[in-house]
Amino acid sequence: ENIASKGYVVVSIDHTDSTYRSKDAFASTLVNRPVDQLFVLDHLANMAADKSSFLYELVDANNTALIGYSMGGYGALINAGAGITKEAVSSPLSAPFGTLKRHQSGLKPKVDERLKTIVAFAPWGMNYNMFDLNTISIPMMLVSGSQDDVSGYENGVRAIWQGAKNVDRSLLTYMNANHNAGAVMPAPKESYVYSAELGGTVSAHYYDAVWDNVRMNNIAQHFVSAWLNKYLKNDDDMKPYLD
């Protein structure tokens, strides 16, 4: 809502196989998350050119930022140019039938020219040695909690920030926050229901044990807004807001 209020066209995706009502094998997310993201971008571009669409001439798909959280951050990294390592593709825990090879370093296609930057919240994968970072080719903002026990910090998000040396990048760290650092506003009331499968409530995917959700979100709004203005609007006046 915040960046939409500043003039951006914002699309949020319910990823098949990754929602509570369609949860399926994790391998599906590994393969399909980056593909889903670009599929939606293609669809938006088509709608912007379709006179019958409510988005006709309202979307500039050629000037796009991709924002993702956790596995969405994983997908964003791949679409920014990161390649999956050969070892990860051939791992017994990888997606079956070599389907992850489409994202393998050296085999995957070049970065879509419509993407100008990414913002990755707690991107998953580096802590499992998934990525070759040398091929990342667009600027990126990374957001992490220093105690992230899902995506990792020193061996995860911070390692991505340190390793992506070929692009402009920034790392926003919430000290002592866990995997939900910078997460969305407080959980909806429907999420406070116990799930035997999760061993807890869905609301646990929203809050942090240390940080207030609203405070985390306001900080994220500040830096993401400045970052997008810098790279999508070419606004050099944003530098002080990022210092």
PDB file of N, CA and C in Angstrom, residues 20 187-205 207:
ATOM      1  N   TYR A  20      -1.206 -21.562   1.634  1.00  0.00           N
ATOM      2  CA  TYR A  20      -1.742 -22.555   2.563  1.00  0.00           C
ATOM      3  C   TYR A  20      -2.784 -23.447   1.907  1.00  0.00           C
ATOM      4  N   ALA A 187      -0.343  -9.202  11.983  1.00  0.00           N
ATOM      5  CA  ALA A 187      -1.069 -10.324  11.389  1.00  0.00           C
ATOM      6  C   ALA A 187      -2.574 -10.128  11.487  1.00  0.00           C
ATOM      7  N   PRO A 188      -3.308 -10.518  10.450  1.00  0.00           N
ATOM      8  CA  PRO A 188      -4.770 -10.438  10.515  1.00  0.00           C
ATOM      9  C   PRO A 188      -5.308 -11.413  11.554  1.00  0.00           C
ATOM     10  N   LYS A 189      -6.480 -11.113  12.074  1.00  0.00           N
ATOM     11  CA  LYS A 189      -7.051 -11.926  13.152  1.00  0.00           C
ATOM     12  C   LYS A 189      -7.265 -13.373  12.728  1.00  0.00           C
ATOM     13  N   GLU A 190      -7.497 -13.592  11.416  1.00  0.00           N
ATOM     14  CA  GLU A 190      -7.725 -14.946  10.925  1.00  0.00           C
ATOM     15  C   GLU A 190      -6.496 -15.842  11.097  1.00  0.00           C
ATOM     16  N   SER A 191      -5.323 -15.223  11.275  1.00  0.00           N
ATOM     17  CA  SER A 191      -4.091 -16.012  11.359  1.00  0.00           C
ATOM     18  C   SER A 191      -3.828 -16.561  12.754  1.00  0.00           C
ATOM     19  N   TYR A 192      -4.579 -16.084  13.744  1.00  0.00           N
ATOM     20  CA  TYR A 192      -4.358 -16.556  15.114  1.00  0.00           C
ATOM     21  C   TYR A 192      -5.159 -17.831  15.381  1.00  0.00           C
ATOM     22  N   VAL A 193      -4.903 -18.835  14.564  1.00  0.00           N
ATOM     23  CA  VAL A 193      -5.560 -20.135  14.680  1.00  0.00           C
ATOM     24  C   VAL A 193      -4.469 -21.195  14.712  1.00  0.00           C
ATOM     25  N   TYR A 194      -4.561 -22.099  15.654  1.00  0.00           N
ATOM     26  CA  TYR A 194      -3.539 -23.139  15.786  1.00  0.00           C
ATOM     27  C   TYR A 194      -3.586 -24.096  14.601  1.00  0.00           C
ATOM     28  N   SER A 195      -2.401 -24.412  14.067  1.00  0.00           N
ATOM     29  CA  SER A 195      -2.277 -25.359  12.964  1.00  0.00           C
ATOM     30  C   SER A 195      -1.412 -26.525  13.429  1.00  0.00           C
ATOM     31  N   ALA A 196      -1.990 -27.719  13.419  1.00  0.00           N
ATOM     32  CA  ALA A 196      -1.230 -28.901  13.822  1.00  0.00           C
ATOM     33  C   ALA A 196      -0.053 -29.141  12.876  1.00  0.00           C
ATOM     34  N   GLU A 197      -0.261 -28.823  11.599  1.00  0.00           N
ATOM     35  CA  GLU A 197       0.805 -29.032  10.611  1.00  0.00           C
ATOM     36  C   GLU A 197       2.000 -28.135  10.892  1.00  0.00           C
ATOM     37  N   LEU A 198       1.726 -26.879  11.258  1.00  0.00           N
ATOM     38  CA  LEU A 198       2.801 -25.928  11.548  1.00  0.00           C
ATOM     39  C   LEU A 198       3.327 -26.072  12.972  1.00  0.00           C
ATOM     40  N   GLY A 199       2.509 -26.666  13.845  1.00  0.00           N
ATOM     41  CA  GLY A 199       2.895 -26.735  15.241  1.00  0.00           C
ATOM     42  C   GLY A 199       2.778 -25.401  15.936  1.00  0.00           C
ATOM     43  N   GLY A 200       1.943 -24.533  15.418  1.00  0.00           N
ATOM     44  CA  GLY A 200       1.752 -23.198  15.979  1.00  0.00           C
ATOM     45  C   GLY A 200       0.695 -22.459  15.194  1.00  0.00           C
ATOM     46  N   THR A 201       0.712 -21.141  15.262  1.00  0.00           N
ATOM     47  CA  THR A 201      -0.264 -20.350  14.523  1.00  0.00           C
ATOM     48  C   THR A 201       0.373 -19.735  13.284  1.00  0.00           C
ATOM     49  N   VAL A 202      -0.461 -19.488  12.290  1.00  0.00           N
ATOM     50  CA  VAL A 202       0.011 -18.829  11.072  1.00  0.00           C
ATOM     51  C   VAL A 202       0.568 -17.444  11.393  1.00  0.00           C
ATOM     52  N   SER A 203       0.076 -16.830  12.453  1.00  0.00           N
ATOM     53  CA  SER A 203       0.530 -15.483  12.819  1.00  0.00           C
ATOM     54  C   SER A 203       2.028 -15.426  13.086  1.00  0.00           C
ATOM     55  N   ALA A 204       2.624 -16.585  13.384  1.00  0.00           N
ATOM     56  CA  ALA A 204       4.070 -16.617  13.615  1.00  0.00           C
ATOM     57  C   ALA A 204       4.863 -16.203  12.386  1.00  0.00           C
ATOM     58  N   HIS A 205       4.230 -16.230  11.226  1.00  0.00           N
ATOM     59  CA  HIS A 205       4.888 -15.806   9.987  1.00  0.00           C
ATOM     60  C   HIS A 205       4.865 -14.286   9.823  1.00  0.00           C
ATOM     61  N   TYR A 207       4.999 -11.841  12.994  1.00  0.00           N
ATOM     62  CA  TYR A 207       5.605 -11.028  14.052  1.00  0.00           C
ATOM     63  C   TYR A 207       7.049 -11.439  14.337  1.00  0.00           C
TER      64      TYR A 207
END
